Structures are given as C-alpha cells and as structure tokens.
Amino acid sequence: MKSKKAKSYRLIQHTLIIAISLLFTACQNNEKGELKVSTPTPTPQATSTNSESTNEDNSQKTNDSSSKIADEESVTFSITKNTEIPKNKTNTSTFLSQLNKYTVQIRLPMGLIEGSKIYRQWDTELPEEIVTSKTLTADTTQTITDEISYKGANLKPQNLNYFIERKGEVLATGQFRIKADLIITNNQTAEQLGLHPGKNNLGILYFDYRSQLNTQGQEFDISADEIIANESVIESFSEEESTLPAPEGIAGKNGGSIKITAINAKGTLTVHSRGTRGGIGHTGQEQFPVTAPGMNGRDEIVHFEKNCEPQYLSAKVPAIKFPLIKSPIKIRRVGACHIESFCSVNSTAGQQGPQGLKGLQGSQGLPGGDSGSFILEIKNNENFFVTTDTNPGLGGPGGIGGPGGRGGPGGSPGKHANCTPESDGIGKVGETGAPGDSGPPGSSGKTELSCIKKSNFESIECK
C-alpha cells in the first residue's frame, strides 16, 4: 500500500512540477525571447499517421507533433502505424492484428537523454515513465522508440502527450492526436464493434470483403478520415429480422438514422434502411353473456274418470198386486264407484340450450417500423459507389377473433308424477358460439429519405 501511495504521490508531484515548468518556460519565451520552439517538418513516417483536422471542415492533415526545448538543441517526435491499410484482400488479418498499434520515435541529442526521464500520458490517464529503447542514429543523435496501442473509451479520439523532464525542468514536449481505426469483418453489430449510438469520430473505417455492419435501428453520426468498402453492406436490420413480427401488441422497430461523413472514400457499399414488422393485434375477448337456457320439457297430462259398477237385487213381488208374475224380479241400482286415471300426454326431457354468441373481433395489427434514413457526405469521391434502398416494416397481422360465447344451459325435464315419461333428463348445453373475426392488419411504417452528397456537397442525390 505504501509503495502505491508513494508512486501516486510522485506522479502528482511530477505533474505539478511539469505544469509549473511549462508556465515558466512560456513566460521566458514571451519576455526574454531566449527559448526556441522547434516545429519539425513532417517526415514520410509522420505523414502516414492517423490525422485529425484542426479546421471545422475536418480536412485531412498530418498529426501535429510539436516540441518545446529549454536550450538550442532540437528534439523531434514522429509516429507511424505498425501496419498500413490493406491494399488487397490478403493482408486483412495482419491489419486486424495490428489495428491501432503505433510506433513513436523521439530523436534527441546524445547529451540530452543523460539524467532525463521521458513520460507518456494519454488524456484519461496519469503520466507514465516509459522504458526507453535507445538506438544510436548518428554521432550526436539518439532515437528513442516507444510501442503503443490506442487507448480510449467509446472509440473517441485521444491526445497522446510526451515530455522529457530533467531535475524538475521540462526540456521538450510532443503531442499526437490519435483517432481509432475500425475494421468490420463478417457480419457484426455496432455493439460488437464498440460503436455506440451518437457521434463517433474515426480515422479509417474499413469494411472487409462482403462484410456487414448491422446498426440494430440505433442512431449513428460517424465521421471518418477515410472509408474503404469492399462490396460491403450497412443495414439497420437484416432481411430476416425485418420480416419477423414483433411480440403481440408491440409496434415494429424504426430503422433509425445513420449519417456518415468522410473526407475520402472508395469501394462499393450497399445500404439497406429497414424497419421491422409490427406485432400481431390482441386477441378478441371472450363473448358474454351466456345465452338463455333451452326450453323445458313437456309436462304430462292426466285425465280422471269416475267409474261405478251396477248392482242387482232380487225381490218377491206380492201376488195380489202382480198376479201374473210367478218369480222374484231383479232390481238394478248404483253399486260402488271409484275414480280411474289415464295419461293423455307423456312428459319429455328438457331441450338443448341455444348456441352461444359469436366471439368478439380481434384488435388491429400493430404498425410496422419506419424505414430509417441514411445520409452520406463525401468530400473527395475516389471511385466510391453507393446503392441505397428504404424499406419500411409491414404492419402486423390483425388479432385473432375471440372465442364464441358459451351455449345456453339445457332446459329442465317436464313434470311427471303418474305417467312414464316419453323421455327424461335435463337438456344438453348449447354449442359454443362461432369464433370472432380477425382484426384488420396494421399499417406499414413510413418511408424516409436517403441522401448522398459528393464532391464538397455540390452533388446531392436523395431518394
């Protein structure tokens, strides 16, 4: 822990000493005019480095390297990429393995290095003393070599600073503006490449042979010193992604906007601005209410009759009154009576309930996503051919019709008490209603413009 604290303290102390020394040196330059500022002429090595414009038009210039020296001896700083842009399809793997790797060379007089320390500092980091690799280039000159790799969050340009310090005095400083190069191979999304939505300032944007950059509908504003495309593709969504419906009830995704500004461009590039298909509409709700029950069965009908049996009695008639009658006569009178019943109509079972109501219609499908837009601005058009198309997402299919309503309950059986039923039992439940109709399809997304501006924007083509 102590060693880490001591190291941090020394770094802070060095930073403060350097800042005070720079201020002191600037004052000396202004007041006395004794100190000299050496701005070396760019060498062939320096000209091949990544560049950043100092003007608003982002015109391509060589990385600036400057040095400040506390005596009349000169120090020069130069930087070169370890591998240059692939000129054909054979050295892409080498370019990729050496991507954003540089060699920095510091040329200084023999006596200046003795007792001096050389520090390297990125924008986002504390100064770091470099382990120098010295090469004798002349009787009075030494070359210090430093191998570096680009360091920066979100592929943002970084300042790389060097300063030579001896006994608390800054003897020379140099600065480079480093932009990240980016290479797209195979089929990659922006997220996989470390490209983030919003502004991105790159050195070289290199597309490998038939590679594809998929932006997933995000918004990008990319500026690059140079674009090199090899029958390559930029697409907001793949063709397969654009045809798959979104989840139920969700609209399609917009293709987003892509803007690319380049100083130089060459090759062949195709841009597909696509929205995705909308989701299916919601399913219609179940139909309510339940329909009325079926009709009840027929009740029995019973008829009743009174039935009396005749009764005969024998009696003797007096001879005085009826001399001609020799035997007893029978006399008929009403005998015992009883009530008899019989069924004129037998009862029946309850009737089946009616069919349920038809289901409700599904909702309309969701709209498709807008196609998205593409804007390309090229200042120096060197055999660069671009093809664009815009395809909004289709609307989603209408929602499925809701299920039909439940059938009515069966009717109750007819009443019976004396007669055997013709049929018995509760009626069957009615059939379920027919399903509802599907909803109408959703609307397609909007078609947005794609524009290509070439040769200092004198030629503008939009469609």
Coordinates of C-alpha atoms in Angstrom, one line a residue, residues 18-425:
I18 CA 5.8 19.9 -15.2
A19 CA 2.9 22.4 -15.2
I20 CA 4.9 25.0 -13.3
S21 CA 7.9 24.4 -15.6
L22 CA 5.7 24.8 -18.7
L23 CA 4.3 28.1 -17.4
F24 CA 7.8 29.3 -16.5
T25 CA 9.1 28.3 -20.0
A26 CA 6.2 30.1 -21.7
C27 CA 6.9 33.3 -19.7
Q28 CA 10.5 33.1 -20.6
N29 CA 9.6 32.7 -24.3
N30 CA 7.3 35.7 -24.1
E31 CA 9.5 38.0 -22.1
K32 CA 13.1 37.3 -23.0
G33 CA 12.8 35.5 -26.3
E34 CA 15.7 33.3 -25.4
L35 CA 14.0 29.9 -25.8
K36 CA 13.3 28.4 -29.2
V37 CA 10.3 26.3 -30.3
S38 CA 11.2 23.7 -32.8
T39 CA 8.4 22.5 -35.1
P40 CA 9.9 19.7 -37.2
T41 CA 9.0 19.2 -40.8
P42 CA 6.8 16.1 -41.2
T43 CA 8.8 13.1 -42.3
P44 CA 7.4 10.3 -44.6
Q45 CA 6.8 8.3 -41.5
A46 CA 4.8 11.1 -39.9
T47 CA 2.7 11.7 -42.9
S48 CA 1.4 8.1 -42.8
T49 CA -0.1 8.5 -39.4
N50 CA -3.7 8.9 -38.4
S51 CA -4.9 12.5 -38.6
E52 CA -7.4 15.0 -37.1
S53 CA -8.4 18.3 -38.7
T54 CA -7.8 21.5 -36.8
N55 CA -10.4 23.3 -39.0
E56 CA -14.2 23.0 -38.9
D57 CA -14.3 21.3 -42.3
N58 CA -12.3 18.3 -41.0
S59 CA -9.9 18.4 -43.9
Q60 CA -7.2 15.7 -43.7
K61 CA -3.9 16.8 -42.2
T62 CA -0.9 15.0 -40.8
N63 CA -0.9 14.5 -37.0
D64 CA 0.8 17.5 -35.4
S65 CA 3.8 16.9 -33.4
S66 CA 5.5 19.8 -31.5
S67 CA 8.4 20.2 -29.1
K68 CA 9.5 22.8 -26.7
I69 CA 13.1 22.8 -25.8
A70 CA 14.9 24.7 -23.0
D71 CA 18.1 25.1 -25.0
E72 CA 19.2 25.3 -28.6
E73 CA 19.3 21.6 -29.0
S74 CA 16.4 20.1 -31.1
V75 CA 14.1 17.2 -30.4
T76 CA 11.6 15.7 -32.9
F77 CA 8.7 13.4 -32.3
S78 CA 7.2 11.1 -35.0
I79 CA 4.6 8.4 -35.1
T80 CA 3.8 5.6 -37.6
K81 CA 1.2 2.9 -37.8
N82 CA 2.6 -0.6 -37.4
T83 CA 0.5 -1.8 -40.4
E84 CA -0.9 0.2 -43.3
I85 CA -4.3 -0.1 -44.8
P86 CA -4.8 -3.4 -46.7
K87 CA -4.3 -2.8 -50.4
N88 CA -6.0 -6.2 -51.2
K89 CA -7.8 -9.0 -49.5
T90 CA -4.7 -10.9 -48.5
N91 CA -3.3 -8.8 -45.6
T92 CA -6.6 -8.1 -43.7
S93 CA -5.7 -10.5 -40.9
T94 CA -2.4 -8.7 -40.4
F95 CA -4.1 -5.3 -40.4
L96 CA -6.6 -6.6 -37.9
S97 CA -3.9 -8.0 -35.5
Q98 CA -2.0 -4.7 -35.6
L99 CA -5.1 -2.5 -35.5
N100 CA -4.5 0.8 -33.7
K101 CA -0.9 -0.1 -32.8
Y102 CA 1.8 2.6 -33.4
T103 CA 5.5 3.2 -33.1
V104 CA 6.6 6.5 -31.7
Q105 CA 10.2 7.7 -32.3
I106 CA 11.8 10.5 -30.4
R107 CA 15.1 11.8 -31.9
L108 CA 17.2 13.8 -29.5
P109 CA 20.8 14.9 -29.0
M110 CA 23.1 12.4 -27.2
G111 CA 23.7 14.6 -24.1
L112 CA 20.0 15.5 -23.5
I113 CA 19.0 12.0 -22.5
E114 CA 21.5 11.7 -19.7
G115 CA 19.8 12.2 -16.4
S116 CA 16.5 12.8 -18.1
K117 CA 13.2 10.9 -17.9
I118 CA 10.6 10.5 -20.7
Y119 CA 6.9 10.4 -19.8
R120 CA 3.9 9.3 -21.8
Q121 CA 0.4 10.4 -21.0
W122 CA -3.0 9.7 -22.5
D123 CA -5.9 12.1 -22.0
T124 CA -7.6 9.8 -19.5
E125 CA -4.5 8.6 -17.6
L126 CA -1.7 9.8 -15.3
P127 CA 1.8 10.3 -16.7
E128 CA 3.8 7.1 -17.1
E129 CA 7.5 6.9 -17.4
I130 CA 8.4 4.9 -20.5
V131 CA 11.2 2.3 -20.5
T132 CA 13.3 3.6 -23.3
S133 CA 14.8 1.6 -26.1
K134 CA 17.7 3.6 -27.5
T135 CA 19.3 3.4 -30.9
L136 CA 22.4 5.3 -31.9
T137 CA 21.5 7.0 -35.2
A138 CA 24.4 9.4 -35.6
D139 CA 27.4 10.5 -33.6
T140 CA 25.4 13.2 -31.8
T141 CA 21.9 11.8 -32.1
Q142 CA 19.9 9.1 -30.3
T143 CA 16.4 7.7 -31.2
I144 CA 14.0 6.5 -28.5
T145 CA 11.4 4.1 -29.6
D146 CA 8.0 3.6 -27.9
E147 CA 5.4 1.0 -28.9
I148 CA 1.9 2.0 -28.1
S149 CA -1.7 0.9 -28.6
Y150 CA -4.7 3.2 -28.8
K151 CA -6.4 3.8 -25.5
G152 CA -9.8 5.4 -25.3
A153 CA -13.3 4.8 -24.3
N154 CA -16.0 4.5 -26.9
L155 CA -13.5 4.9 -29.8
K156 CA -13.2 8.6 -29.1
P157 CA -10.0 10.5 -30.3
Q158 CA -7.3 10.8 -27.7
N159 CA -4.4 13.1 -27.1
L160 CA -1.1 11.3 -26.7
N161 CA 1.5 13.5 -24.9
Y162 CA 5.2 13.1 -24.4
F163 CA 7.5 15.2 -22.3
I164 CA 11.2 15.0 -21.3
E165 CA 12.0 16.1 -17.8
R166 CA 15.3 16.5 -16.0
K167 CA 15.6 17.8 -12.5
G168 CA 12.1 19.2 -12.4
E169 CA 12.6 21.1 -15.7
V170 CA 10.6 20.2 -18.8
L171 CA 13.1 20.0 -21.7
A172 CA 10.8 19.1 -24.5
T173 CA 7.1 18.1 -25.2
G174 CA 5.3 16.5 -28.1
Q175 CA 1.7 15.7 -28.7
F176 CA -0.2 13.5 -31.2
R177 CA -3.9 13.4 -31.8
I178 CA -4.9 9.7 -32.3
K179 CA -8.1 8.5 -33.9
A180 CA -9.2 4.9 -33.7
D181 CA -9.3 2.9 -36.9
L182 CA -12.2 0.4 -37.2
I183 CA -12.4 -2.7 -39.3
I184 CA -15.7 -4.6 -39.9
T185 CA -15.3 -8.3 -40.7
N186 CA -18.0 -10.9 -41.5
N187 CA -21.5 -9.8 -40.1
Q188 CA -21.1 -7.7 -37.0
T189 CA -23.4 -5.4 -35.0
A190 CA -22.3 -1.9 -33.9
E191 CA -22.3 -3.0 -30.3
Q192 CA -19.9 -5.9 -31.0
L193 CA -17.5 -3.4 -32.6
G194 CA -17.7 -1.0 -29.7
L195 CA -19.6 1.6 -31.8
H196 CA -22.0 3.5 -29.6
P197 CA -25.1 5.5 -30.6
G198 CA -24.4 9.1 -31.2
K199 CA -21.3 10.7 -32.6
N200 CA -18.2 8.7 -33.4
N201 CA -15.0 10.2 -34.8
L202 CA -12.8 7.6 -36.5
G203 CA -9.6 7.6 -38.6
I204 CA -10.2 4.8 -41.1
L205 CA -13.5 2.9 -41.4
Y206 CA -12.5 -0.3 -43.2
F207 CA -15.0 -2.9 -44.5
D208 CA -13.6 -6.3 -45.2
Y209 CA -14.7 -8.1 -48.3
R210 CA -18.5 -8.6 -48.2
S211 CA -18.7 -7.7 -44.6
Q212 CA -21.9 -6.3 -43.0
L213 CA -22.5 -3.7 -40.3
N214 CA -25.8 -4.1 -38.5
T215 CA -26.9 -1.0 -36.5
Q216 CA -30.0 -2.5 -34.9
G217 CA -32.0 0.6 -35.6
Q218 CA -29.8 2.9 -33.4
E219 CA -28.9 6.5 -34.3
F220 CA -25.3 7.0 -35.5
D221 CA -23.4 10.0 -36.6
I222 CA -20.0 8.8 -37.8
S223 CA -17.2 10.9 -39.2
A224 CA -14.1 9.3 -40.7
D225 CA -11.0 10.4 -42.5
E226 CA -11.3 7.6 -44.9
I227 CA -13.9 4.9 -45.8
I228 CA -12.8 1.8 -47.7
A229 CA -15.6 -0.6 -48.7
N230 CA -15.2 -4.0 -50.4
E231 CA -18.7 -5.0 -51.7
S232 CA -19.8 -4.3 -48.2
V233 CA -23.2 -3.7 -46.5
I234 CA -24.6 -1.4 -43.9
E235 CA -28.1 -2.4 -42.7
S236 CA -30.3 -1.2 -39.9
F237 CA -31.8 -4.8 -39.6
S238 CA -31.1 -7.9 -41.6
E239 CA -33.8 -9.0 -44.0
E240 CA -34.7 -11.9 -41.7
E241 CA -35.1 -9.5 -38.7
S242 CA -37.2 -7.1 -40.7
T243 CA -39.8 -9.8 -41.6
L244 CA -40.3 -11.3 -38.2
P245 CA -43.3 -9.8 -36.4
A246 CA -42.7 -8.0 -33.1
P247 CA -44.3 -9.5 -30.0
E248 CA -48.1 -9.3 -29.7
G249 CA -49.2 -5.7 -29.1
I250 CA -45.8 -4.2 -29.9
A251 CA -45.1 -1.9 -32.9
G252 CA -42.2 -2.6 -35.3
K253 CA -38.8 -1.0 -34.7
N254 CA -37.7 2.0 -36.7
G255 CA -34.6 1.7 -38.8
G256 CA -33.0 4.7 -37.1
S257 CA -30.9 7.3 -38.8
I258 CA -27.3 6.8 -40.0
K259 CA -25.1 9.7 -41.0
I260 CA -21.6 9.2 -42.3
T261 CA -19.2 12.0 -43.2
A262 CA -15.9 11.1 -44.8
I263 CA -13.0 13.1 -46.3
N264 CA -12.0 10.3 -48.7
A265 CA -14.0 7.2 -49.7
K266 CA -13.5 4.4 -52.2
G267 CA -15.0 1.0 -53.0
T268 CA -18.5 -0.4 -53.2
L269 CA -21.1 -0.1 -50.4
T270 CA -24.8 -1.0 -50.2
V271 CA -27.1 0.4 -47.5
H272 CA -30.4 -1.2 -46.5
S273 CA -32.6 1.0 -44.3
R274 CA -35.2 -1.3 -43.0
G275 CA -37.9 -1.1 -40.3
T276 CA -39.2 -4.3 -38.7
R277 CA -42.7 -5.8 -38.9
G278 CA -45.3 -4.8 -36.4
G279 CA -46.7 -7.3 -33.9
I280 CA -50.0 -9.1 -34.1
G281 CA -53.0 -7.4 -32.6
H282 CA -54.5 -8.5 -29.4
T283 CA -56.9 -11.5 -29.4
G284 CA -60.6 -10.6 -29.2
Q285 CA -62.1 -11.1 -25.8
E286 CA -64.5 -13.9 -24.9
Q287 CA -68.1 -13.2 -25.7
F288 CA -70.5 -12.6 -22.8
P289 CA -73.2 -13.0 -21.6
V290 CA -74.2 -16.7 -21.7
T291 CA -77.4 -17.2 -23.7
A292 CA -80.7 -18.1 -22.2
P293 CA -81.3 -21.7 -21.3
G294 CA -83.1 -24.2 -23.5
M295 CA -86.8 -24.8 -23.3
N296 CA -88.2 -27.1 -20.6
G297 CA -89.6 -30.5 -21.5
R298 CA -93.3 -31.1 -21.8
D299 CA -95.3 -31.9 -18.7
E300 CA -97.5 -35.0 -18.5
I301 CA -101.3 -34.6 -18.9
V302 CA -103.5 -37.0 -16.9
H303 CA -107.3 -37.4 -17.3
F304 CA -109.5 -38.8 -14.4
E305 CA -112.8 -40.7 -14.8
K306 CA -115.4 -41.8 -12.2
N307 CA -116.4 -45.4 -12.7
C308 CA -119.3 -47.1 -10.9
E309 CA -120.2 -50.8 -11.1
P310 CA -124.0 -51.7 -11.3
Q311 CA -125.6 -53.8 -8.5
Y312 CA -128.7 -56.0 -8.9
L313 CA -131.0 -57.1 -6.1
S314 CA -133.7 -60.0 -6.2
A315 CA -137.1 -59.3 -4.7
K316 CA -140.5 -61.1 -4.4
V317 CA -143.5 -59.2 -5.7
P318 CA -146.8 -59.7 -3.8
A319 CA -149.2 -61.9 -5.9
I320 CA -152.1 -59.7 -5.1
K321 CA -150.5 -56.7 -6.9
F322 CA -148.8 -58.6 -9.7
P323 CA -150.7 -61.8 -10.2
L324 CA -149.0 -62.6 -13.5
I325 CA -145.5 -62.6 -12.1
K326 CA -144.7 -66.0 -10.8
S327 CA -141.0 -65.5 -9.8
P328 CA -138.8 -62.8 -8.0
I329 CA -137.7 -59.8 -10.1
K330 CA -134.2 -58.2 -10.2
I331 CA -133.9 -54.6 -9.3
R332 CA -130.8 -52.5 -10.6
R333 CA -129.2 -49.8 -8.6
V334 CA -125.8 -48.0 -8.5
G335 CA -123.2 -50.0 -6.8
A336 CA -119.7 -48.9 -5.6
C337 CA -117.9 -46.1 -7.6
H338 CA -114.2 -45.4 -8.0
I339 CA -112.0 -42.8 -9.8
E340 CA -109.8 -44.0 -12.7
S341 CA -107.0 -42.0 -14.3
F342 CA -105.2 -42.4 -17.7
C343 CA -102.3 -40.4 -19.4
S344 CA -103.2 -38.5 -22.4
V345 CA -99.8 -36.8 -22.8
N346 CA -96.5 -38.2 -21.5
S347 CA -93.7 -35.8 -20.2
T348 CA -90.5 -35.2 -22.2
A349 CA -86.8 -34.3 -21.4
G350 CA -85.6 -30.7 -21.4
Q351 CA -84.5 -29.3 -24.8
Q352 CA -80.8 -28.4 -25.6
G353 CA -79.7 -24.9 -24.8
P354 CA -79.2 -22.4 -27.7
Q355 CA -75.8 -21.9 -29.3
G356 CA -73.5 -19.2 -27.7
L357 CA -73.0 -15.8 -29.2
K358 CA -70.3 -15.2 -31.9
G359 CA -66.9 -14.2 -30.4
L360 CA -65.7 -10.5 -30.5
Q361 CA -63.3 -9.3 -33.3
G362 CA -59.6 -9.2 -32.7
S363 CA -57.8 -5.8 -32.5
Q364 CA -55.9 -4.2 -35.4
G365 CA -52.4 -5.3 -36.0
L366 CA -49.6 -3.0 -34.8
P367 CA -47.9 -0.6 -37.2
G368 CA -44.5 -1.5 -38.8
G369 CA -41.4 0.5 -38.1
D370 CA -40.3 3.4 -40.2
S371 CA -37.5 2.6 -42.7
G372 CA -35.0 4.9 -41.2
S373 CA -32.8 7.4 -43.1
F374 CA -29.2 7.3 -44.4
I375 CA -27.1 10.4 -45.2
L376 CA -23.6 10.1 -46.7
E377 CA -21.4 13.1 -47.2
I378 CA -18.1 12.6 -49.1
K379 CA -15.6 15.4 -49.8
N380 CA -13.2 13.5 -52.1
N381 CA -15.0 10.8 -54.1
E382 CA -12.4 8.3 -55.3
N383 CA -14.4 5.7 -57.2
F384 CA -16.9 5.2 -54.5
F385 CA -20.2 3.6 -55.5
V386 CA -23.1 3.5 -53.1
T387 CA -26.5 1.9 -53.5
T388 CA -29.3 2.6 -51.1
D389 CA -32.9 1.3 -50.5
T390 CA -35.5 2.1 -47.9
N391 CA -38.0 -0.5 -46.8
P392 CA -40.5 0.3 -44.0
G393 CA -41.7 -2.5 -41.9
L394 CA -45.0 -4.1 -42.7
G395 CA -47.9 -3.8 -40.4
G396 CA -48.6 -6.8 -38.1
P397 CA -51.5 -9.2 -38.7
G398 CA -54.8 -8.5 -37.1
G399 CA -55.6 -10.1 -33.7
I400 CA -57.3 -13.5 -33.7
G401 CA -61.1 -13.3 -33.1
G402 CA -62.2 -14.0 -29.6
P403 CA -63.8 -17.3 -28.6
G404 CA -67.5 -17.7 -29.1
G405 CA -69.8 -17.4 -26.1
R406 CA -70.8 -20.5 -24.1
G407 CA -74.1 -22.2 -25.2
G408 CA -77.1 -21.9 -23.0
P409 CA -77.9 -24.5 -20.4
G410 CA -80.3 -27.2 -21.2
G411 CA -84.0 -27.0 -20.3
S412 CA -85.5 -28.8 -17.3
P413 CA -87.4 -32.1 -17.9
G414 CA -91.2 -32.0 -18.0
K415 CA -93.1 -32.7 -14.8
H416 CA -94.4 -36.1 -14.3
A417 CA -96.0 -38.0 -11.4
N418 CA -98.3 -40.6 -12.7
C419 CA -97.1 -41.5 -16.2
T420 CA -94.0 -42.9 -17.5
P421 CA -92.0 -40.1 -19.3
E422 CA -91.6 -40.3 -23.0
S423 CA -88.0 -39.0 -22.4
D424 CA -86.4 -37.7 -19.3
G425 CA -83.5 -35.7 -18.1

